[in-house]
Amino acid sequence: MQNQYVIGVDFGTDSVRALLVDTQTGQVAGTHVHEYSRWKQGLYCNPAQSQFRQHPLDYLEGLEASIKGALANALTDVRPQVVGISIDTTGSTPGPVDETGLPLALRPDFAENPNGMFILWKDHTANAEAEEINHLAHHWDTDYTKYVGGIYSSEWFWAKILRTLRVDEAVRQHAFSWIEHCDWMSAVLTGNTNPLTLRRSRCAAGHKALWHSEFNGLPSNEFLTRLDPLLGGLRDRLYTDSYTSDQAMGTLSAEWAEKLGLSTDVVIGIGAFDAHMGAIGAEIEPYAFVRIIGTSTCDILMAPNEEIGHQLIRGICGQVDGSVAPGMLGLEAGQSAFGDVYAWFARLITGPVRDLLGNEAADTLSRQLIPYLSEQAAQLPVTEKDPVALDWINGRRTPDANHTLKAAMAGLNLGTDAAKVFKALVEATAFGSRSIVERFIEEGVPIKKVIAIGGVAKKSPFVMQTLADVLNKPIQVAQADQACALGAAMCAAVAAGVHPSLEAAQRAMGSGFDAEYTPRPEQVTVYDTLYRKYRQLGRFVEEQFTHAQALTEAV
């Protein structure tokens, strides 16, 4: 019997990568990465206003280029043996669609309108709308936020929809429905993008759209209409059911089969978010804390429903039956900025160099800066008098979402140089991680091991050692360079019927771990003190920010 292959497609913030994988051995037969051309140019975004939009053409071009590229790298006899494709994306990244499921930005009249595009996960233009959702939910007969930690975020589905409908009359007139990026990409491959009939991801629905079986699906039309009449009737144009990622969306359409040179028998799996499929690729098991560390972090836990399914965990990004694996409660948390904190500091330094000395000098400095600062920071002593920073440079995702918060730093003096500032920023991201771990433990969810994947985990020993010291826990780093795409491939193998369960797919296709960071006892004690200072600084900043907001509203 010839080996069967599957393709996992991982849509990240900056690029999409496809992984062609042997379903029996997990061996990678081909891979390809495609950068989004429009996104790379900074089009349709306004960072000063926290507006981040992506054009669906970037996604379509990336889907075709990445899969073709992965297949081109493989042996000629592999292509006929491809049996499944599954997709993960960032999220919540919803976009408005017409009656056929076509994103508005693919129509000529919306081609340059950011509001007709997909609203990227880190877009925070809907902070006010999120607060309105929270206020109403907490005063409604049913608290629809109870399964998402009690706080709805501006990064999520309903807040972004409401904001867009309020500010753009053209979108109000032409948006028949809305769809998450992971659902649309999977539907595109099947040829059925009808928003009323395509299968929606349990992962996306439960964590970001307030879907739960207790609510008979999404929040009621009465709740949505009370929130804003602009949402009236939209529930009926969305969905009632949702599906786990071991299930099939359909099979490859004739159009895409011809584009990709594959069979129309190829099964297309239900999509999910990158972190959840990344956790599968990292060989998650019950009570393992999987950190997907990149520009931001997303943290995934799963536990048997019968053990903690009755608990409501405060301040996280949701607890959803089957969002990771069927039969397991998937729990999500994370930080709105991790690698983005370091990237901001790098831009702060290289920006004037670019202006004064030109692009070549700035590009050279940019390539060398973070590795240099990491090397210098690693040689610094860790003392209780070190500067302390907050990681809220893009707001706070968890615990207790508040995307209006800002970052801060304390303890600077004339002897504070760039390496010391960088060290404080790295420690801030580690302290933010510790606050998440502590929240889970406080809420009665044990953490038995820590697993890390993502670019930062693979490339920065200094960051990972700091994280291990601050958490006071060993951290295993998954060997797979593309754990999210590998997890998507595992899901495809189950959806296509090659493996009977995700656990079986993990056993057959997993790649194990290639690094482990263990806490250094001499650093752990000092970091306990610095972490307390981090918490004190955070409370002070949050109190002052809340006070300033109250004064502004009073005026």
Coordinates of C-alpha atoms in Angstrom, one line a residue, residues 78-410:
V78 CA 3.3 12.0 -3.9
R79 CA 0.7 14.2 -5.5
P80 CA -1.8 11.4 -6.4
Q81 CA -1.6 10.2 -2.8
V82 CA -2.8 13.4 -1.2
V83 CA -6.0 12.6 0.6
G84 CA -6.8 15.6 2.8
I85 CA -6.2 19.3 3.5
S86 CA -6.9 21.3 6.6
I87 CA -6.4 25.0 7.4
D88 CA -5.7 27.1 10.4
T89 CA -5.7 30.8 10.6
T90 CA -5.3 33.7 13.0
G91 CA -8.4 34.7 14.9
S92 CA -10.7 36.2 15.5
T93 CA -10.3 37.5 12.0
P94 CA -13.8 38.0 10.6
G95 CA -14.9 39.6 7.3
P96 CA -18.2 40.7 5.7
V97 CA -19.6 38.6 2.9
D98 CA -22.5 38.8 0.4
E99 CA -25.2 36.2 -0.1
T100 CA -22.8 33.9 -2.0
G101 CA -20.1 34.1 0.7
L102 CA -17.9 36.4 -1.4
P103 CA -15.9 38.8 0.8
L104 CA -16.9 42.4 0.0
A105 CA -13.3 43.4 -0.7
L106 CA -13.4 41.0 -3.8
R107 CA -16.1 43.2 -5.3
P108 CA -14.9 46.2 -7.4
D109 CA -16.9 48.7 -5.3
F110 CA -15.1 47.5 -2.0
A111 CA -11.7 46.6 -3.4
E112 CA -9.9 49.4 -1.5
N113 CA -12.3 49.7 1.4
P114 CA -10.6 48.4 4.6
N115 CA -14.1 47.8 6.2
G116 CA -14.8 45.3 3.4
M117 CA -11.7 43.2 4.3
F118 CA -10.9 40.7 7.0
I119 CA -10.3 42.4 10.4
L120 CA -7.1 40.9 11.8
W121 CA -7.0 39.5 15.3
K122 CA -5.0 42.4 16.7
D123 CA -7.3 45.1 15.4
H124 CA -8.5 47.0 18.5
T125 CA -10.8 49.6 16.9
A126 CA -13.8 48.0 18.6
N127 CA -12.8 48.7 22.2
A128 CA -15.9 50.7 22.9
E129 CA -18.2 48.0 21.3
A130 CA -16.6 45.3 23.4
E131 CA -17.3 47.3 26.6
E132 CA -21.0 47.6 25.5
I133 CA -21.2 43.9 25.0
N134 CA -19.8 43.2 28.4
H135 CA -22.1 45.7 30.1
L136 CA -25.2 44.3 28.5
A137 CA -24.2 40.7 29.0
H138 CA -23.6 41.3 32.7
H139 CA -27.1 42.8 33.0
W140 CA -29.0 40.3 30.8
D141 CA -30.9 37.2 32.0
T142 CA -28.2 35.0 30.4
D143 CA -24.6 36.1 30.8
Y144 CA -23.3 35.2 27.3
T145 CA -19.7 35.9 28.5
K146 CA -19.7 33.2 31.1
Y147 CA -17.8 30.7 28.9
V148 CA -15.3 33.3 27.7
G149 CA -13.9 34.2 31.1
G150 CA -16.6 36.8 31.8
I151 CA -15.0 39.5 29.6
Y152 CA -15.6 40.0 25.9
S153 CA -12.7 41.3 23.9
S154 CA -12.4 43.9 21.1
E155 CA -10.3 41.3 19.3
W156 CA -13.4 39.1 18.8
F157 CA -16.2 38.5 16.3
W158 CA -19.2 40.6 17.6
A159 CA -17.3 43.7 18.6
K160 CA -15.6 43.9 15.2
I161 CA -18.9 43.4 13.4
L162 CA -20.7 46.0 15.4
R163 CA -17.9 48.6 15.0
T164 CA -17.8 48.1 11.2
L165 CA -21.6 48.3 10.8
R166 CA -21.7 51.5 12.8
V167 CA -18.9 53.3 10.8
D168 CA -19.6 52.1 7.2
E169 CA -23.0 52.5 5.6
A170 CA -21.9 50.7 2.4
V171 CA -21.0 47.6 4.5
R172 CA -24.3 47.8 6.3
Q173 CA -26.1 47.7 3.0
H174 CA -24.1 44.9 1.3
A175 CA -22.9 42.6 4.1
F176 CA -25.4 39.7 4.1
S177 CA -23.3 37.7 6.7
W178 CA -19.9 37.5 8.3
I179 CA -17.3 34.7 8.3
E180 CA -14.1 33.9 10.1
H181 CA -11.0 33.5 8.0
C182 CA -10.6 29.8 9.0
D183 CA -14.1 29.0 7.8
W184 CA -13.9 31.0 4.6
M185 CA -10.6 29.4 3.4
S186 CA -11.8 25.9 4.0
A187 CA -15.1 26.7 2.3
V188 CA -13.3 28.2 -0.7
L189 CA -11.5 24.9 -1.3
T190 CA -14.8 23.0 -1.4
G191 CA -16.5 25.5 -3.7
N192 CA -19.4 26.1 -1.3
T193 CA -19.0 29.4 0.4
N194 CA -22.8 29.9 1.0
P195 CA -22.8 31.4 4.5
L196 CA -26.1 29.7 5.4
T197 CA -24.9 26.1 4.6
L198 CA -21.1 25.9 5.0
R199 CA -19.8 24.2 8.2
R200 CA -18.5 26.6 10.9
S201 CA -15.6 25.9 13.2
R202 CA -16.4 25.0 16.8
C203 CA -13.1 26.6 17.8
A204 CA -13.9 30.0 16.2
A205 CA -17.6 29.9 17.2
G206 CA -17.0 29.0 20.9
H207 CA -14.0 31.1 21.7
K208 CA -14.9 34.3 19.8
A209 CA -18.6 34.4 18.8
L210 CA -20.2 33.4 22.1
W211 CA -21.5 30.1 20.7
H212 CA -22.5 27.5 23.2
S213 CA -24.9 24.6 23.2
E214 CA -26.5 26.0 26.4
F215 CA -27.5 29.1 24.3
N216 CA -28.8 26.9 21.4
G217 CA -25.9 28.4 19.4
L218 CA -25.2 32.1 19.2
P219 CA -26.6 34.8 21.5
S220 CA -30.3 35.5 21.0
N221 CA -31.6 37.9 18.4
E222 CA -33.2 39.8 21.3
F223 CA -29.8 40.3 23.0
L224 CA -28.1 41.4 19.8
T225 CA -30.9 43.8 18.9
R226 CA -30.8 45.3 22.3
L227 CA -27.1 45.8 21.9
D228 CA -27.7 47.6 18.6
P229 CA -30.6 47.4 16.2
L230 CA -28.0 47.1 13.4
L231 CA -27.4 43.5 14.6
G232 CA -31.1 42.7 14.4
G233 CA -31.7 39.6 12.2
L234 CA -28.0 38.8 11.7
R235 CA -28.1 35.7 13.8
D236 CA -30.4 34.1 11.3
R237 CA -27.9 34.8 8.6
L238 CA -25.1 33.1 10.5
Y239 CA -25.3 29.6 11.9
T240 CA -26.7 27.4 14.7
D241 CA -24.4 24.4 14.6
S242 CA -20.6 24.2 14.8
Y243 CA -18.1 21.4 14.0
T244 CA -14.9 20.1 15.5
S245 CA -11.7 19.9 13.5
D246 CA -11.7 16.1 13.1
Q247 CA -14.7 16.5 10.8
A248 CA -14.9 17.2 7.1
M249 CA -16.0 20.5 5.5
G250 CA -16.4 18.7 2.1
T251 CA -14.2 17.7 -0.8
L252 CA -11.9 19.7 -3.1
S253 CA -13.8 21.5 -5.8
A254 CA -13.1 20.9 -9.5
E255 CA -11.8 24.5 -9.8
W256 CA -9.2 24.1 -7.0
A257 CA -8.4 20.5 -8.0
E258 CA -7.3 21.8 -11.4
K259 CA -5.4 24.8 -9.9
L260 CA -3.5 22.5 -7.5
G261 CA -3.2 19.4 -9.6
L262 CA -5.0 17.3 -7.0
S263 CA -8.0 15.0 -7.0
T264 CA -11.6 16.1 -6.3
D265 CA -11.6 13.2 -3.8
V266 CA -9.3 15.2 -1.5
V267 CA -11.2 15.8 1.8
I268 CA -11.2 19.3 3.2
G269 CA -11.3 19.4 7.0
I270 CA -13.1 21.9 9.3
G271 CA -10.8 24.8 10.0
A272 CA -9.7 26.2 13.3
F273 CA -7.4 28.8 14.8
D274 CA -3.6 28.5 14.5
A275 CA -3.0 28.1 18.3
H276 CA -5.4 25.3 18.7
M277 CA -4.1 23.3 15.7
G278 CA -0.6 24.3 16.8
A279 CA -1.3 22.7 20.2
I280 CA -2.3 19.5 18.4
G281 CA 1.0 19.6 16.4
A282 CA 2.9 20.1 19.6
E283 CA 1.4 16.9 20.9
I284 CA -0.8 18.4 23.6
E285 CA -2.1 16.1 26.3
P286 CA -4.5 16.8 29.2
Y287 CA -3.2 19.6 31.5
A288 CA -0.3 20.5 29.2
F289 CA 0.1 24.2 28.8
V290 CA 1.0 24.9 25.2
R291 CA 2.4 28.4 24.4
I292 CA 2.4 29.5 20.8
I293 CA 4.9 32.2 21.0
G294 CA 5.2 34.7 18.1
T295 CA 4.2 38.3 17.6
S296 CA 1.6 37.6 20.4
T297 CA 1.1 34.4 22.4
C298 CA -1.8 32.1 22.5
D299 CA -1.9 29.6 25.3
I300 CA -3.9 26.4 25.0
L301 CA -4.9 23.9 27.7
M302 CA -7.2 20.9 27.4
A303 CA -8.8 18.8 30.0
P304 CA -11.4 16.0 30.2
N305 CA -14.9 17.5 30.3
E306 CA -15.9 15.3 33.2
E307 CA -13.1 16.7 35.3
I308 CA -13.4 20.5 34.9
G309 CA -16.3 21.0 32.5
H310 CA -18.4 22.3 35.4
Q311 CA -16.0 25.1 36.3
L312 CA -16.1 28.6 34.9
I313 CA -12.5 30.0 34.6
R314 CA -12.3 33.8 35.1
G315 CA -10.6 36.1 32.7
I316 CA -9.5 33.7 30.0
C317 CA -10.4 33.6 26.3
G318 CA -12.9 30.8 26.5
Q319 CA -13.6 27.2 27.4
V320 CA -15.1 25.3 24.6
D321 CA -16.0 21.6 24.3
G322 CA -14.0 20.2 21.4
S323 CA -12.1 23.4 20.4
V324 CA -8.9 21.4 20.4
A325 CA -9.9 17.7 20.5
P326 CA -13.3 16.1 20.7
G327 CA -14.3 15.1 24.2
M328 CA -11.9 17.6 25.7
L329 CA -12.6 21.1 27.1
G330 CA -10.3 23.5 25.3
L331 CA -9.1 26.5 27.3
E332 CA -7.5 29.5 25.7
A333 CA -5.5 32.4 27.1
G334 CA -2.7 34.6 25.7
Q335 CA -0.9 37.9 25.5
S336 CA -1.7 40.6 22.9
A337 CA 2.0 41.2 22.4
F338 CA 5.1 39.1 22.9
G339 CA 7.5 39.2 19.9
D340 CA 5.7 42.5 19.0
V341 CA 7.2 44.0 22.2
Y342 CA 10.7 43.3 20.9
A343 CA 9.9 44.4 17.4
W344 CA 8.6 47.7 18.7
F345 CA 11.9 48.3 20.6
A346 CA 13.9 47.4 17.5
R347 CA 11.9 49.9 15.4
L348 CA 12.4 52.5 18.1
I349 CA 16.2 52.2 17.6
T350 CA 16.4 51.6 13.9
G351 CA 13.8 54.3 12.9
P352 CA 16.2 57.3 13.3
V353 CA 19.0 55.2 11.6
R354 CA 16.7 54.7 8.6
D355 CA 15.9 58.4 8.4
L356 CA 19.5 59.6 8.9
L357 CA 21.7 56.9 7.3
G358 CA 19.4 55.3 4.8
N359 CA 17.7 51.9 4.3
E360 CA 20.8 49.8 3.9
A361 CA 22.3 50.8 7.2
A362 CA 18.9 50.4 9.0
D363 CA 18.3 47.0 7.4
T364 CA 21.8 45.8 8.5
L365 CA 21.2 47.1 12.0
S366 CA 17.7 45.5 12.1
R367 CA 19.0 42.1 11.3
Q368 CA 21.7 42.2 13.9
L369 CA 20.0 44.1 16.7
I370 CA 17.8 41.6 18.5
P371 CA 20.5 38.8 18.5
Y372 CA 23.0 41.3 19.8
L373 CA 20.7 42.7 22.5
S374 CA 19.8 39.1 23.5
E375 CA 23.5 38.2 23.9
Q376 CA 24.2 41.3 25.9
A377 CA 21.1 41.0 28.1
A378 CA 22.0 37.3 28.8
Q379 CA 25.2 38.4 30.4
L380 CA 23.6 40.9 32.8
P381 CA 23.0 40.0 36.4
V382 CA 19.4 39.6 37.6
T383 CA 18.9 41.8 40.7
E384 CA 15.9 43.0 42.7
K385 CA 16.8 46.6 41.7
D386 CA 16.5 46.0 38.0
P387 CA 14.0 48.1 35.9
V388 CA 10.5 46.5 35.6
A389 CA 8.3 46.9 32.6
L390 CA 4.7 46.0 31.6
D391 CA 3.9 44.0 28.5
W392 CA 0.7 45.7 27.7
I393 CA 2.0 47.6 24.7
N394 CA -1.0 46.3 22.7
G395 CA -3.3 46.1 25.6
R396 CA -3.9 43.0 27.8
R397 CA -5.6 39.9 26.5
T398 CA -5.5 37.7 29.6
P399 CA -6.0 37.5 32.4
D400 CA -9.0 39.9 32.3
A401 CA -9.0 41.4 28.9
N402 CA -8.5 45.1 28.7
H403 CA -7.2 46.4 25.4
T404 CA -7.3 50.0 26.4
L405 CA -4.4 49.5 28.8
K406 CA -0.9 50.8 27.9
A407 CA 2.6 49.6 28.8
A408 CA 5.0 51.3 31.2
M409 CA 8.5 51.0 32.6
A410 CA 9.8 51.9 36.1

